[in-house]
Coordinates of C-alpha atoms in Angstrom, one line a residue:
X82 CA -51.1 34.4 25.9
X83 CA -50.6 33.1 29.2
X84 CA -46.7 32.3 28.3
X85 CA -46.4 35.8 27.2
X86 CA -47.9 37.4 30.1
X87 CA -45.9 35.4 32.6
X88 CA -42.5 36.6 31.0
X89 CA -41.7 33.7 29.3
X90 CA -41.4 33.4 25.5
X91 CA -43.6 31.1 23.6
X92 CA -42.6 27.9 21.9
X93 CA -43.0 29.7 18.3
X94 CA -41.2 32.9 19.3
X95 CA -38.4 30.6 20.6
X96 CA -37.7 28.3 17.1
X97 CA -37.9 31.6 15.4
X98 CA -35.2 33.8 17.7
X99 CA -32.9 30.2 17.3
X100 CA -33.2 30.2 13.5
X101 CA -32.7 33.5 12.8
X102 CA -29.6 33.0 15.4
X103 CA -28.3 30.7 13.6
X104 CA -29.2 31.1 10.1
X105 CA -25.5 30.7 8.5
X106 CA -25.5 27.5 10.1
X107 CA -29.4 26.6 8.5
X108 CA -27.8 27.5 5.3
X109 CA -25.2 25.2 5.0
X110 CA -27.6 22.6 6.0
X111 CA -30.2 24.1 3.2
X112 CA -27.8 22.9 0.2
X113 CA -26.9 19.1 1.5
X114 CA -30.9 19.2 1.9
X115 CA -32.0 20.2 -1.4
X116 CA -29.4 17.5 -2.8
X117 CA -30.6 14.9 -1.1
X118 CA -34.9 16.1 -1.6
X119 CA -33.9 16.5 -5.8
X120 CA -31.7 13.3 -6.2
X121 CA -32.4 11.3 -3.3
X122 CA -36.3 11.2 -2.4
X123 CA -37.7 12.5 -6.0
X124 CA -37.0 9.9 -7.8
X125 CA -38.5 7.2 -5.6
X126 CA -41.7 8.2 -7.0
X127 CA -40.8 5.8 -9.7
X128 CA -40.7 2.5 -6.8
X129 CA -44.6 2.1 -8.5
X130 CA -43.2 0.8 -12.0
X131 CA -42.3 -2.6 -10.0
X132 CA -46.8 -2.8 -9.4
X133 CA -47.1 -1.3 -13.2
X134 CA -46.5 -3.0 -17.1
X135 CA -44.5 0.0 -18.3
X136 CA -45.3 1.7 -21.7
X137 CA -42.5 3.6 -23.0
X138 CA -45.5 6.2 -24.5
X139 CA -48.0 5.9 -21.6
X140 CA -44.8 7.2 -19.4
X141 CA -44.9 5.8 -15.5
X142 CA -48.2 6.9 -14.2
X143 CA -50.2 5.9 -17.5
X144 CA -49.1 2.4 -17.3
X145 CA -51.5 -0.1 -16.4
X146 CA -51.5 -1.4 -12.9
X147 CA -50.3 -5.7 -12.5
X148 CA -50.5 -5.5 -9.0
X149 CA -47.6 -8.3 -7.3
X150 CA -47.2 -9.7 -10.9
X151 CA -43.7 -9.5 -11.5
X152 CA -42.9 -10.4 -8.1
X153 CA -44.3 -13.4 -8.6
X154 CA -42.6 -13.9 -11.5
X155 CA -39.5 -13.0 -9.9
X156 CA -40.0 -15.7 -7.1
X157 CA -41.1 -18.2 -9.5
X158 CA -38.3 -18.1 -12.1
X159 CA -36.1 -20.8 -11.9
X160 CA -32.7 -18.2 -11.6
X161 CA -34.4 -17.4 -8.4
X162 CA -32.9 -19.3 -6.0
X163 CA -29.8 -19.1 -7.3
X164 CA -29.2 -15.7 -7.7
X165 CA -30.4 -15.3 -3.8
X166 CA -27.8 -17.9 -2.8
X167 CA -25.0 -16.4 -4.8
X168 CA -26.0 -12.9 -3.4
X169 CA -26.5 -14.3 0.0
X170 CA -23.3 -16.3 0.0
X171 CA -20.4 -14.2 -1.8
X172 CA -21.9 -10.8 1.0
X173 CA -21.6 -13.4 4.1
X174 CA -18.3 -14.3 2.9
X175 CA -17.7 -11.0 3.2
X176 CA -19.4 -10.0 6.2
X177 CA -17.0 -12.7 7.8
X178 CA -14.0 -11.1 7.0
X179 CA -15.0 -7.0 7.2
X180 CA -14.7 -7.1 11.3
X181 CA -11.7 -9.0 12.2
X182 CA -9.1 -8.9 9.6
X183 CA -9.4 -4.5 9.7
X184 CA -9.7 -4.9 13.7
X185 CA -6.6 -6.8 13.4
X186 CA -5.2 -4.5 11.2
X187 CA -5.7 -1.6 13.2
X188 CA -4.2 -3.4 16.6
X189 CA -0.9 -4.5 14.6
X190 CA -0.5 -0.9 13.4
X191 CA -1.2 0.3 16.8
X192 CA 1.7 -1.5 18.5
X193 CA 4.3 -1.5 15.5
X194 CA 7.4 0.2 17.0
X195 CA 8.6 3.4 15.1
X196 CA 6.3 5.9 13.5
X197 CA 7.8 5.7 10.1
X198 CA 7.5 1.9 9.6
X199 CA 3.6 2.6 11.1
X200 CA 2.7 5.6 8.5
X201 CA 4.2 3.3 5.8
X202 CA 2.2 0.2 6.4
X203 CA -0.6 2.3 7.1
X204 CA -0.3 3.8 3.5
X205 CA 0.8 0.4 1.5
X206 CA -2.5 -1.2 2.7
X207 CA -5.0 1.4 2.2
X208 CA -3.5 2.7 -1.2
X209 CA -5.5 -0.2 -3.3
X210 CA -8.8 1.4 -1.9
X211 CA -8.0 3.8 -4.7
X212 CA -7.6 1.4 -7.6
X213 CA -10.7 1.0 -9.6
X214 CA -12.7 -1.7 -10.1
X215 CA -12.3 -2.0 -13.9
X216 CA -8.1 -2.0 -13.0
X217 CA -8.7 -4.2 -10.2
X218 CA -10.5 -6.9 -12.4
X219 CA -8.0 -6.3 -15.3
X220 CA -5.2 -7.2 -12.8
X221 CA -6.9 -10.6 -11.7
X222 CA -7.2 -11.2 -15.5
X223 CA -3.6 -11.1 -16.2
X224 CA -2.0 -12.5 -13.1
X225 CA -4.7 -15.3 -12.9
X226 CA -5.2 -16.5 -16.9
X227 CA -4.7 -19.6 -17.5
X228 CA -2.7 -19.4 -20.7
X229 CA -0.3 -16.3 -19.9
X230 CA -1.2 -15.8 -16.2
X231 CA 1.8 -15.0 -13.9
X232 CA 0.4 -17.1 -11.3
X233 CA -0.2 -20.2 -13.6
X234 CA 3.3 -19.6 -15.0
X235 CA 4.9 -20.4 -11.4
X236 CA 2.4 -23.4 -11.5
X237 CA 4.3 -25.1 -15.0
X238 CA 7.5 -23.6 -13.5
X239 CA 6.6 -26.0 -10.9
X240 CA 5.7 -28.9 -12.4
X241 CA 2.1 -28.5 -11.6
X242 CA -1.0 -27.9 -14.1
X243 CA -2.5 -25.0 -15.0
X244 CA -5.5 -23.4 -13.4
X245 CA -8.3 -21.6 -14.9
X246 CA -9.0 -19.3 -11.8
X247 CA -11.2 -17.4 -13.3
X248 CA -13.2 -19.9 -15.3
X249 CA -14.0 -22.0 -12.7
X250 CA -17.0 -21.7 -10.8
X251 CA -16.2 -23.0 -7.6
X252 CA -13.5 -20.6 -7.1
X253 CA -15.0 -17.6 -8.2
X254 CA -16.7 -16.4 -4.5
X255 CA -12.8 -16.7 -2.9
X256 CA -11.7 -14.5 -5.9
X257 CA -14.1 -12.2 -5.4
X258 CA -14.0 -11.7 -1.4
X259 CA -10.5 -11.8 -0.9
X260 CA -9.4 -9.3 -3.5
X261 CA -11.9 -7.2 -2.2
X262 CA -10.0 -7.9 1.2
X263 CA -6.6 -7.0 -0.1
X264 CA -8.2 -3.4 -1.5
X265 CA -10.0 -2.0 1.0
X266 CA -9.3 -3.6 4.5
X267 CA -6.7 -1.0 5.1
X268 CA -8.9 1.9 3.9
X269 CA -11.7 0.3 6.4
X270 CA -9.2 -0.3 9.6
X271 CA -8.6 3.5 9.3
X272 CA -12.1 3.8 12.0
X273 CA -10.5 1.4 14.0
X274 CA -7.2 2.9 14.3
X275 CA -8.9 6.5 14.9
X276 CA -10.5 4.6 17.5
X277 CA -7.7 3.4 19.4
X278 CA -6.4 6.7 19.0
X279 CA -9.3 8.0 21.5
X280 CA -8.5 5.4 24.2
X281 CA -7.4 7.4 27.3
X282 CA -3.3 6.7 28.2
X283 CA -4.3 6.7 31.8
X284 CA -5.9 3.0 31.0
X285 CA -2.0 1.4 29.5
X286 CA -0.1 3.3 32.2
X287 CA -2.8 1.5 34.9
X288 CA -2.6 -2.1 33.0
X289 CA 1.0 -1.9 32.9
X290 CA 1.6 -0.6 36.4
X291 CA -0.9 -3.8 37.3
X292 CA 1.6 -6.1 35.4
X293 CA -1.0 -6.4 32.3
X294 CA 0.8 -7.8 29.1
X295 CA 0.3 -7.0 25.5
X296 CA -2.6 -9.7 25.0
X297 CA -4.2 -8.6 28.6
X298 CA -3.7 -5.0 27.0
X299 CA -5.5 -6.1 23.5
X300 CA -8.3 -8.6 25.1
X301 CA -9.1 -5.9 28.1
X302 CA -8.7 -2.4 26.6
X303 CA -8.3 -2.1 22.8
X304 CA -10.8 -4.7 21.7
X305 CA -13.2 -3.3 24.8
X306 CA -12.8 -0.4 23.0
X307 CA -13.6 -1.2 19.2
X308 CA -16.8 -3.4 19.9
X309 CA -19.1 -0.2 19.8
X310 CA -17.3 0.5 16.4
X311 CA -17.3 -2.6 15.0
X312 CA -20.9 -3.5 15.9
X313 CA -22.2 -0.3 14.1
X314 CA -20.4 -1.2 10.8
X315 CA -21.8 -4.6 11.0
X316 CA -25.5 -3.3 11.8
X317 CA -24.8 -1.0 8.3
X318 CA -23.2 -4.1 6.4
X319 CA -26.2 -6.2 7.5
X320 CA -28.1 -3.4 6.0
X321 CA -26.5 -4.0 2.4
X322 CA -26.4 -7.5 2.9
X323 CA -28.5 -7.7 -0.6
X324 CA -26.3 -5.6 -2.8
X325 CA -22.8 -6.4 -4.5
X326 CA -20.9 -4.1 -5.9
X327 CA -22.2 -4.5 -9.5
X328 CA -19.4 -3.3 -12.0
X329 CA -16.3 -5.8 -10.1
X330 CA -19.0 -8.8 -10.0
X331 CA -20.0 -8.1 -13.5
X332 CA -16.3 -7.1 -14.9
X333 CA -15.3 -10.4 -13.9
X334 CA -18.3 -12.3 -14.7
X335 CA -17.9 -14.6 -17.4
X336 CA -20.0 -18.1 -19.2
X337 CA -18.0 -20.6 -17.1
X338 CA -18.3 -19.5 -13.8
X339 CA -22.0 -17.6 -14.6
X340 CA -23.3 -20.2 -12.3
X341 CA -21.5 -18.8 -8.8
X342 CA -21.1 -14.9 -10.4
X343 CA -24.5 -14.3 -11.2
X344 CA -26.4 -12.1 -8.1
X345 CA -29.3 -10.2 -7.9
X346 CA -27.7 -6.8 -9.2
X347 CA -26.1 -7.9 -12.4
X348 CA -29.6 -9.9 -13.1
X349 CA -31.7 -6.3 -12.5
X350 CA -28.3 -5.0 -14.9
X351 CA -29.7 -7.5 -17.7
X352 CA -33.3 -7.3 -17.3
X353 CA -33.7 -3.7 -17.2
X354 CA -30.8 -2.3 -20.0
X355 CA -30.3 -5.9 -22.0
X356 CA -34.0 -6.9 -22.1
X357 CA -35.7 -3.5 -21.6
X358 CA -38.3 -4.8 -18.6
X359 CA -37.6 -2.1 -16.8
X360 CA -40.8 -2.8 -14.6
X361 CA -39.6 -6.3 -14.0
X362 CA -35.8 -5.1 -12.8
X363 CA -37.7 -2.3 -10.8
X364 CA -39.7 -4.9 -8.6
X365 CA -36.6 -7.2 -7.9
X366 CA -34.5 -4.4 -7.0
X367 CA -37.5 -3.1 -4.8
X368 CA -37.7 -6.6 -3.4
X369 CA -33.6 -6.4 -2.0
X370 CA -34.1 -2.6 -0.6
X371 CA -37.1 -4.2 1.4
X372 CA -34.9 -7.0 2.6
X373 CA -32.1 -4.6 3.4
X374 CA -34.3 -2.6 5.4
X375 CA -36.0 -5.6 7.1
X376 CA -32.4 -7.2 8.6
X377 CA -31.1 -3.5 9.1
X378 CA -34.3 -3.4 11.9
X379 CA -33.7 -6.9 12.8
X380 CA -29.8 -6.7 13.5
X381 CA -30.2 -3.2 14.6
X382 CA -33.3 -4.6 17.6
X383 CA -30.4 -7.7 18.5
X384 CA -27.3 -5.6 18.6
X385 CA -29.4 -2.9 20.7
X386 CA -30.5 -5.7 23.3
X387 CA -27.0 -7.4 23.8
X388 CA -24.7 -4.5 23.5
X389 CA -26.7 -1.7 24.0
X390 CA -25.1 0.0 21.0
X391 CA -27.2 0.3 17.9
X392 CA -28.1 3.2 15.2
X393 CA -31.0 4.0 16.8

């Protein structure tokens, strides 16, 4: 009452007067909202089959309660420690590579003389990002086999012995990593490049006029420049350190190499539509989204302290 009195409006009567000011804009927002509420934060209700023994006819909430019991089981199986250290292993390998080569990517593409030659590298390097997975693996299968393989054909051209790329365990991690590199590391220095694009002119025209070459330029402006960038993707790909992409891991899984190709999400795959322990898949999966979450905080808290740039 006192707010009213003195002339100014009160903290209700203000939200209100903005909403209804900007209602066009709440509605836009309204449909995004209800997407994510329905498909996003509905189902999670179903996290509690990984603490119940799921009956088909009891349905999720009539199940009986087993407490931690398929972690446990989880933790004690004896595919346990290997599926962590394939998972753990084939997404560092990754991680490795998902910052420099699209940085470098980006900087080369920055300084290539000529628009033309530019716009086409740009495009030839970011058009595999639109292959799919299933034509991606089916590509590996035909250049790499060891029989009728393009690649292993060069190899008898050459005098040398066949290789069974794809059959071979110890191989399978570089396979996996570095045909992910060829398909998407020019759809991922796209950020990069749109970030170089922001850097102010003024900053060349002022390293040039100081005598600054093209490495000075790189080391002191450019790469100055991306390290916000590239320390928030690697905050979010610390966040999914956990996950694989399931359906390229799993198209080009196979018995011989099963012992380096098999990670957490092709084992929930198996356990949950193969097996039908849909309770047992549900825990392990809820066991990676906790670990995801956990070194998301964690990298988030070290990135924050050394760089000040972080999500949040």
């Amino acid at each position: 009452m006192a707010a009213i009195r003195s002339g100014y409006p009160s903290k209700r009567t203000s939200v209100w007067h903005e909403i209804r000011k900007h209602y066009v804009l709440l509605l836009f927002v309204l449909l995004p909202l209800i997407h994510i509420m329905l498909f996003c934060y509905k189902p999670m209700y179903g996290v509690i089959l990984a603490f119940k023994k799921y009956d088909f006819g009891l349905g999720i909430w009539g199940s009986k309660w087993v407490g931690l019991k398929h972690f446990q089981k989880f933790f004690k199986s004896y595919r346990f420690e290997q599926m962590l250290t394939n998972t753990l292993v084939i997404n560092i390998y990754a991680l490795l590579l998902s910052v420099p080569l699209p940085m470098g990517l980006a900087l080369v593409l920055h300084y290539v003389n000529g628009k033309r030659l530019s716009k086409a590298t740009q495009m030839i390097t970011y058009a595999p990002h639109f292959i799919s997975n299933v034509v991606m693996v089916s590509m590996l299968s035909l250049m790499l086999a060891k029989g009728s393989g393009v690649v292993n054909g060069i190899f008898r051209n050459m005098g040398l012995e066949a290789v069974d790329f794809l059959g071979k365990p110890a191989l399978f991690k570089h396979l996996y990593v570095w045909s992910d590199v060829w398909q998407h590391n020019g759809w991922q220095a796209i950020i990069y490049i749109a970030t170089l694009s922001s850097v102010p002119p003024e900053l060349y025209e002022a390293a040039v006029i100081d005598g600054a070459g093209k490495l000075q330029r790189i080391r002191y402006i450019d790469i100055q420049a991306l390290l916000p960038t590239a320390t928030i993707l690697l905050i979010m790909s610390c966040g999914n350190i956990m996950n694989i992409s399931f359906e390229k891991i799993y198209l080009m899984q196979n018995s011989m190499n099963i012992s380096a190709s098999e990670v957490i999400s092709t084992y929930v795959y198996k356990a949950a539509f193969a097996e039908g322990k849909y309770d047992y898949s549900t825990a392990i999966n809820l066991f990676s989204s906790v670990v995801n979450f956990a070194l998301l905080i964690s990298v988030n808290l070290v990135a924050r302290k050394l760089s000040d740039t972080s999500l949040f």
